[in-house]
Amino acid sequence: MTISRRVFLGGSTAIATVAASQLARMGSSVAQSDRVLNLYSARHYDTDSALYEGFTQKTGIKVNLIEADAAKLIERIKSESAASPADVLITVDAGNLWRAREAGILQPVRSRLLQTSIPVNLRDPGGYWFGLSRRARVIVYNKEKVKPSDLTTYEALADGKWKGRILIRSSSNVYNQSLTGSILHAHGEQKTEDWAKGLVANFARNPEGNDTAQIKAAAAGVGDIAIANTYYMVRLAKSSKPEEKAIAAKLGVFFPNQRDRGAHVNICGGGVVKTARNPEAALKFLEYLVSREAQQIFASGNNEYPVVKGVALDPVLASFGSFKSDLMDAAVFGKNNAAALKIMDRAGWR
Ligand code: FE
């Protein structure tokens, strides 16, 4: 199992990657100190270390990081049960945060600061999880093949004119499950199934690879448009590799549904673990993550949109333009997840 562990000691960072078995042996002494926050994170961006160091500098509390994908972390907290050292769980996509709440591993917290800083549609109504950064799921188009005036909505991608032209990853990916969940909320089951069938009929190839793979395939002409999260485009555009920069230069970003509900926006977020040994530090950590300083790190580190107003965007991200976001409750994506997955399955979206 690939679970890695790092300890962040503000300023100087000691990084140790150890096997999960070894981890179980070394975990407990660290876990019991109230000067340590045990963070389970499914984010895998190296730039996040700046967040942990910033928190340690402010509070003197060290961050002990366990990294794995969301499903593994949720499973692990469940199986560790009352013995879990985890204080905070952070993951991407509201669908995963919803699953964590459903799994019973989070506890509700009340914080005036979190409530006033984070828009109401980007946090759990019961205080189980909070959105910390935003990402839009957009249409990336090959500028040689598609004009922005050819594009309108997610719904219109089911039109026959896109036959053989659309690149999108598999239905096993939570980003697509949440997008489909948002269509389901907007249009109901029958229309969503018709849409999914039309979309699948327009695929340029059987789904393979991640969002970056779809973007690269659009630039290479495998298809004409790709569906991807905004930060993947920024990452390519800012790459130190000239071939990746060239890929981004061939492509445009289109924000769908600007004349109706707005572009689909998802979040990265976190919550306090039910069995947290250090719940005060856990809350402090979530509160730190909505500070201007931390929000700026989200914005410049992984090129995400902040949840807090007035924080500057990465210049490349800002160059995509401002847009109207769908203000649908992020909790809906989780609520609709199972139904969305069934629809995708019936539509033959593999
Ligand atoms: Fe991602």
Short mmCIF file of N, CA and C in Angstrom, two decimals, residues 259-349:
data_model
loop_
_atom_site.label_atom_id
_atom_site.label_comp_id
_atom_site.label_asym_id
_atom_site.label_seq_id
_atom_site.Cartn_x
_atom_site.Cartn_y
_atom_site.Cartn_z
N ARG A 259 -25.07 31.06 -19.52
CA ARG A 259 -26.36 31.74 -19.66
C ARG A 259 -27.43 31.12 -18.80
N ASP A 260 -27.08 30.03 -18.11
CA ASP A 260 -28.05 29.50 -17.15
C ASP A 260 -27.42 29.33 -15.78
N ARG A 261 -27.22 28.08 -15.31
CA ARG A 261 -26.84 27.96 -13.90
C ARG A 261 -25.36 28.21 -13.62
N GLY A 262 -24.51 28.22 -14.64
CA GLY A 262 -23.08 28.45 -14.42
C GLY A 262 -22.27 27.17 -14.53
N ALA A 263 -20.94 27.33 -14.56
CA ALA A 263 -20.03 26.19 -14.71
C ALA A 263 -19.97 25.37 -13.43
N HIS A 264 -19.81 24.07 -13.60
CA HIS A 264 -19.74 23.13 -12.47
C HIS A 264 -18.46 23.38 -11.65
N VAL A 265 -18.65 23.65 -10.38
CA VAL A 265 -17.51 23.94 -9.49
C VAL A 265 -17.51 22.92 -8.36
N ASN A 266 -16.36 22.31 -8.15
CA ASN A 266 -16.21 21.37 -7.05
C ASN A 266 -15.16 21.90 -6.07
N ILE A 267 -14.97 21.19 -4.99
CA ILE A 267 -14.09 21.71 -3.94
C ILE A 267 -13.06 20.68 -3.49
N CYS A 268 -12.04 21.20 -2.82
CA CYS A 268 -11.24 20.37 -1.93
C CYS A 268 -11.70 20.80 -0.54
N GLY A 269 -11.76 19.88 0.39
CA GLY A 269 -12.23 20.30 1.71
C GLY A 269 -11.80 19.35 2.80
N GLY A 270 -12.19 19.68 4.02
CA GLY A 270 -11.78 18.84 5.14
C GLY A 270 -12.76 18.91 6.29
N GLY A 271 -12.57 17.99 7.21
CA GLY A 271 -13.40 17.96 8.41
C GLY A 271 -12.63 17.39 9.59
N VAL A 272 -13.19 17.57 10.77
CA VAL A 272 -12.57 17.05 11.99
C VAL A 272 -13.01 15.59 12.17
N VAL A 273 -12.04 14.72 12.40
CA VAL A 273 -12.34 13.29 12.55
C VAL A 273 -13.07 13.06 13.88
N LYS A 274 -14.05 12.17 13.83
CA LYS A 274 -14.91 11.92 14.99
C LYS A 274 -14.12 11.57 16.24
N THR A 275 -13.06 10.77 16.06
CA THR A 275 -12.28 10.30 17.21
C THR A 275 -11.02 11.14 17.45
N ALA A 276 -11.00 12.36 16.90
CA ALA A 276 -9.80 13.22 17.02
C ALA A 276 -9.33 13.29 18.46
N ARG A 277 -8.01 13.13 18.66
CA ARG A 277 -7.45 13.25 20.02
C ARG A 277 -7.15 14.69 20.34
N ASN A 278 -7.05 15.48 19.29
CA ASN A 278 -6.68 16.88 19.47
C ASN A 278 -7.66 17.76 18.69
N PRO A 279 -8.96 17.73 19.10
CA PRO A 279 -9.98 18.45 18.32
C PRO A 279 -9.75 19.95 18.26
N GLU A 280 -9.13 20.53 19.31
CA GLU A 280 -8.89 22.00 19.28
C GLU A 280 -7.90 22.33 18.17
N ALA A 281 -6.82 21.54 18.10
CA ALA A 281 -5.82 21.78 17.05
C ALA A 281 -6.45 21.54 15.69
N ALA A 282 -7.34 20.56 15.61
CA ALA A 282 -7.99 20.24 14.34
C ALA A 282 -8.79 21.44 13.84
N LEU A 283 -9.55 22.04 14.74
CA LEU A 283 -10.35 23.20 14.36
C LEU A 283 -9.45 24.39 14.00
N LYS A 284 -8.40 24.57 14.81
CA LYS A 284 -7.44 25.65 14.51
C LYS A 284 -6.86 25.49 13.12
N PHE A 285 -6.58 24.24 12.76
CA PHE A 285 -5.99 23.96 11.45
C PHE A 285 -6.97 24.32 10.33
N LEU A 286 -8.23 23.90 10.47
CA LEU A 286 -9.22 24.25 9.44
C LEU A 286 -9.37 25.77 9.36
N GLU A 287 -9.34 26.43 10.52
CA GLU A 287 -9.47 27.89 10.51
C GLU A 287 -8.25 28.55 9.86
N TYR A 288 -7.07 27.96 10.10
CA TYR A 288 -5.87 28.49 9.45
C TYR A 288 -6.00 28.39 7.92
N LEU A 289 -6.60 27.28 7.46
CA LEU A 289 -6.69 27.05 6.02
C LEU A 289 -7.60 28.04 5.29
N VAL A 290 -8.44 28.76 6.02
CA VAL A 290 -9.23 29.81 5.36
C VAL A 290 -8.64 31.21 5.61
N SER A 291 -7.47 31.26 6.25
CA SER A 291 -6.82 32.57 6.42
C SER A 291 -6.32 33.04 5.06
N ARG A 292 -6.10 34.34 4.95
CA ARG A 292 -5.60 34.90 3.67
C ARG A 292 -4.33 34.21 3.24
N GLU A 293 -3.44 34.02 4.23
CA GLU A 293 -2.13 33.43 3.94
C GLU A 293 -2.29 32.04 3.32
N ALA A 294 -3.12 31.19 3.95
CA ALA A 294 -3.29 29.82 3.45
C ALA A 294 -4.03 29.81 2.12
N GLN A 295 -5.04 30.67 2.00
CA GLN A 295 -5.80 30.73 0.76
C GLN A 295 -4.90 31.14 -0.42
N GLN A 296 -3.93 32.01 -0.11
CA GLN A 296 -2.98 32.43 -1.14
C GLN A 296 -2.11 31.24 -1.56
N ILE A 297 -1.81 30.36 -0.62
CA ILE A 297 -1.00 29.17 -0.95
C ILE A 297 -1.81 28.22 -1.84
N PHE A 298 -3.09 28.03 -1.51
CA PHE A 298 -3.94 27.21 -2.39
C PHE A 298 -3.95 27.79 -3.80
N ALA A 299 -4.06 29.13 -3.86
CA ALA A 299 -4.19 29.81 -5.16
C ALA A 299 -2.91 29.75 -5.97
N SER A 300 -1.76 29.95 -5.31
CA SER A 300 -0.52 30.01 -6.09
C SER A 300 0.18 28.65 -6.14
N GLY A 301 -0.08 27.78 -5.16
CA GLY A 301 0.58 26.47 -5.14
C GLY A 301 -0.02 25.51 -6.15
N ASN A 302 -1.31 25.22 -5.98
CA ASN A 302 -1.94 24.27 -6.91
C ASN A 302 -2.89 24.95 -7.89
N ASN A 303 -2.81 26.26 -7.99
CA ASN A 303 -3.59 26.99 -9.01
C ASN A 303 -5.09 26.77 -8.89
N GLU A 304 -5.59 26.72 -7.64
CA GLU A 304 -7.02 26.57 -7.43
C GLU A 304 -7.66 27.94 -7.17
N TYR A 305 -8.97 27.98 -7.23
CA TYR A 305 -9.68 29.20 -6.85
C TYR A 305 -9.86 29.17 -5.34
N PRO A 306 -9.54 30.29 -4.67
CA PRO A 306 -9.76 30.32 -3.22
C PRO A 306 -11.25 30.27 -2.89
N VAL A 307 -11.61 29.89 -1.66
CA VAL A 307 -13.02 29.98 -1.25
C VAL A 307 -13.31 31.34 -0.62
N VAL A 308 -12.24 32.02 -0.20
CA VAL A 308 -12.39 33.30 0.47
C VAL A 308 -12.24 34.43 -0.54
N LYS A 309 -13.11 35.41 -0.45
CA LYS A 309 -13.08 36.54 -1.39
C LYS A 309 -11.82 37.39 -1.20
N GLY A 310 -11.37 37.99 -2.30
CA GLY A 310 -10.30 38.97 -2.20
C GLY A 310 -8.89 38.41 -2.21
N VAL A 311 -8.75 37.11 -2.52
CA VAL A 311 -7.41 36.52 -2.61
C VAL A 311 -7.03 36.44 -4.10
N ALA A 312 -5.81 36.88 -4.42
CA ALA A 312 -5.40 36.95 -5.83
C ALA A 312 -5.26 35.56 -6.45
N LEU A 313 -5.71 35.44 -7.70
CA LEU A 313 -5.58 34.18 -8.42
C LEU A 313 -4.20 34.08 -9.04
N ASP A 314 -3.80 32.84 -9.35
CA ASP A 314 -2.63 32.64 -10.18
C ASP A 314 -2.89 33.38 -11.50
N PRO A 315 -1.87 34.08 -12.05
CA PRO A 315 -2.11 34.87 -13.27
C PRO A 315 -2.59 34.02 -14.46
N VAL A 316 -2.09 32.80 -14.62
CA VAL A 316 -2.55 31.97 -15.74
C VAL A 316 -4.01 31.58 -15.55
N LEU A 317 -4.35 31.21 -14.32
CA LEU A 317 -5.76 30.87 -14.03
C LEU A 317 -6.64 32.09 -14.30
N ALA A 318 -6.18 33.26 -13.84
CA ALA A 318 -6.95 34.49 -14.04
C ALA A 318 -7.13 34.79 -15.54
N SER A 319 -6.14 34.38 -16.35
CA SER A 319 -6.20 34.67 -17.79
C SER A 319 -7.33 33.89 -18.49
N PHE A 320 -7.86 32.85 -17.85
CA PHE A 320 -9.01 32.13 -18.41
C PHE A 320 -10.27 32.98 -18.36
N GLY A 321 -10.23 34.00 -17.55
CA GLY A 321 -11.37 34.92 -17.45
C GLY A 321 -12.24 34.65 -16.25
N SER A 322 -13.09 35.63 -15.93
CA SER A 322 -14.01 35.41 -14.83
C SER A 322 -15.24 34.71 -15.39
N PHE A 323 -15.98 34.06 -14.55
CA PHE A 323 -17.09 33.25 -15.04
C PHE A 323 -18.14 33.10 -13.97
N LYS A 324 -19.30 32.66 -14.41
CA LYS A 324 -20.40 32.40 -13.49
C LYS A 324 -20.31 30.94 -13.01
N SER A 325 -20.29 30.77 -11.68
CA SER A 325 -20.22 29.41 -11.10
C SER A 325 -21.62 28.92 -10.78
N ASP A 326 -21.83 27.65 -11.02
CA ASP A 326 -23.05 27.01 -10.54
C ASP A 326 -23.01 27.04 -9.00
N LEU A 327 -24.03 27.61 -8.38
CA LEU A 327 -24.03 27.74 -6.92
C LEU A 327 -24.72 26.57 -6.23
N MET A 328 -24.92 25.50 -6.97
CA MET A 328 -25.52 24.29 -6.41
C MET A 328 -24.75 23.86 -5.16
N ASP A 329 -25.49 23.39 -4.16
CA ASP A 329 -24.85 22.90 -2.94
C ASP A 329 -23.90 21.75 -3.27
N ALA A 330 -22.66 21.85 -2.80
CA ALA A 330 -21.70 20.77 -3.05
C ALA A 330 -22.19 19.45 -2.44
N ALA A 331 -23.00 19.55 -1.39
CA ALA A 331 -23.53 18.34 -0.76
C ALA A 331 -24.39 17.52 -1.74
N VAL A 332 -24.97 18.21 -2.73
CA VAL A 332 -25.80 17.53 -3.73
C VAL A 332 -24.99 16.50 -4.51
N PHE A 333 -23.73 16.81 -4.78
CA PHE A 333 -22.90 15.90 -5.57
C PHE A 333 -22.76 14.56 -4.84
N GLY A 334 -22.61 14.64 -3.53
CA GLY A 334 -22.51 13.41 -2.74
C GLY A 334 -23.84 12.69 -2.68
N LYS A 335 -24.88 13.46 -2.40
CA LYS A 335 -26.22 12.89 -2.29
C LYS A 335 -26.60 12.16 -3.58
N ASN A 336 -26.24 12.74 -4.72
CA ASN A 336 -26.62 12.17 -6.02
C ASN A 336 -25.62 11.16 -6.55
N ASN A 337 -24.55 10.90 -5.79
CA ASN A 337 -23.46 10.09 -6.33
C ASN A 337 -23.90 8.70 -6.79
N ALA A 338 -24.61 7.99 -5.95
CA ALA A 338 -24.99 6.61 -6.29
C ALA A 338 -25.91 6.59 -7.51
N ALA A 339 -26.87 7.51 -7.55
CA ALA A 339 -27.81 7.56 -8.69
C ALA A 339 -27.07 7.96 -9.96
N ALA A 340 -26.12 8.89 -9.85
CA ALA A 340 -25.35 9.33 -11.02
C ALA A 340 -24.55 8.16 -11.59
N LEU A 341 -23.95 7.40 -10.70
CA LEU A 341 -23.12 6.27 -11.12
C LEU A 341 -23.96 5.23 -11.86
N LYS A 342 -25.15 5.00 -11.38
CA LYS A 342 -26.06 4.04 -12.05
C LYS A 342 -26.42 4.52 -13.45
N ILE A 343 -26.70 5.82 -13.56
CA ILE A 343 -27.03 6.38 -14.87
C ILE A 343 -25.86 6.24 -15.83
N MET A 344 -24.66 6.55 -15.34
CA MET A 344 -23.46 6.47 -16.19
C MET A 344 -23.26 5.04 -16.67
N ASP A 345 -23.55 4.12 -15.76
CA ASP A 345 -23.40 2.71 -16.08
C ASP A 345 -24.38 2.28 -17.18
N ARG A 346 -25.65 2.71 -16.99
CA ARG A 346 -26.68 2.36 -17.98
C ARG A 346 -26.36 2.99 -19.34
N ALA A 347 -25.70 4.14 -19.31
CA ALA A 347 -25.36 4.83 -20.56
C ALA A 347 -24.15 4.20 -21.25
N GLY A 348 -23.52 3.25 -20.58
CA GLY A 348 -22.34 2.59 -21.16
C GLY A 348 -21.06 3.40 -21.02
N TRP A 349 -21.06 4.33 -20.06
CA TRP A 349 -19.85 5.15 -19.77
C TRP A 349 -18.93 4.28 -18.92
#
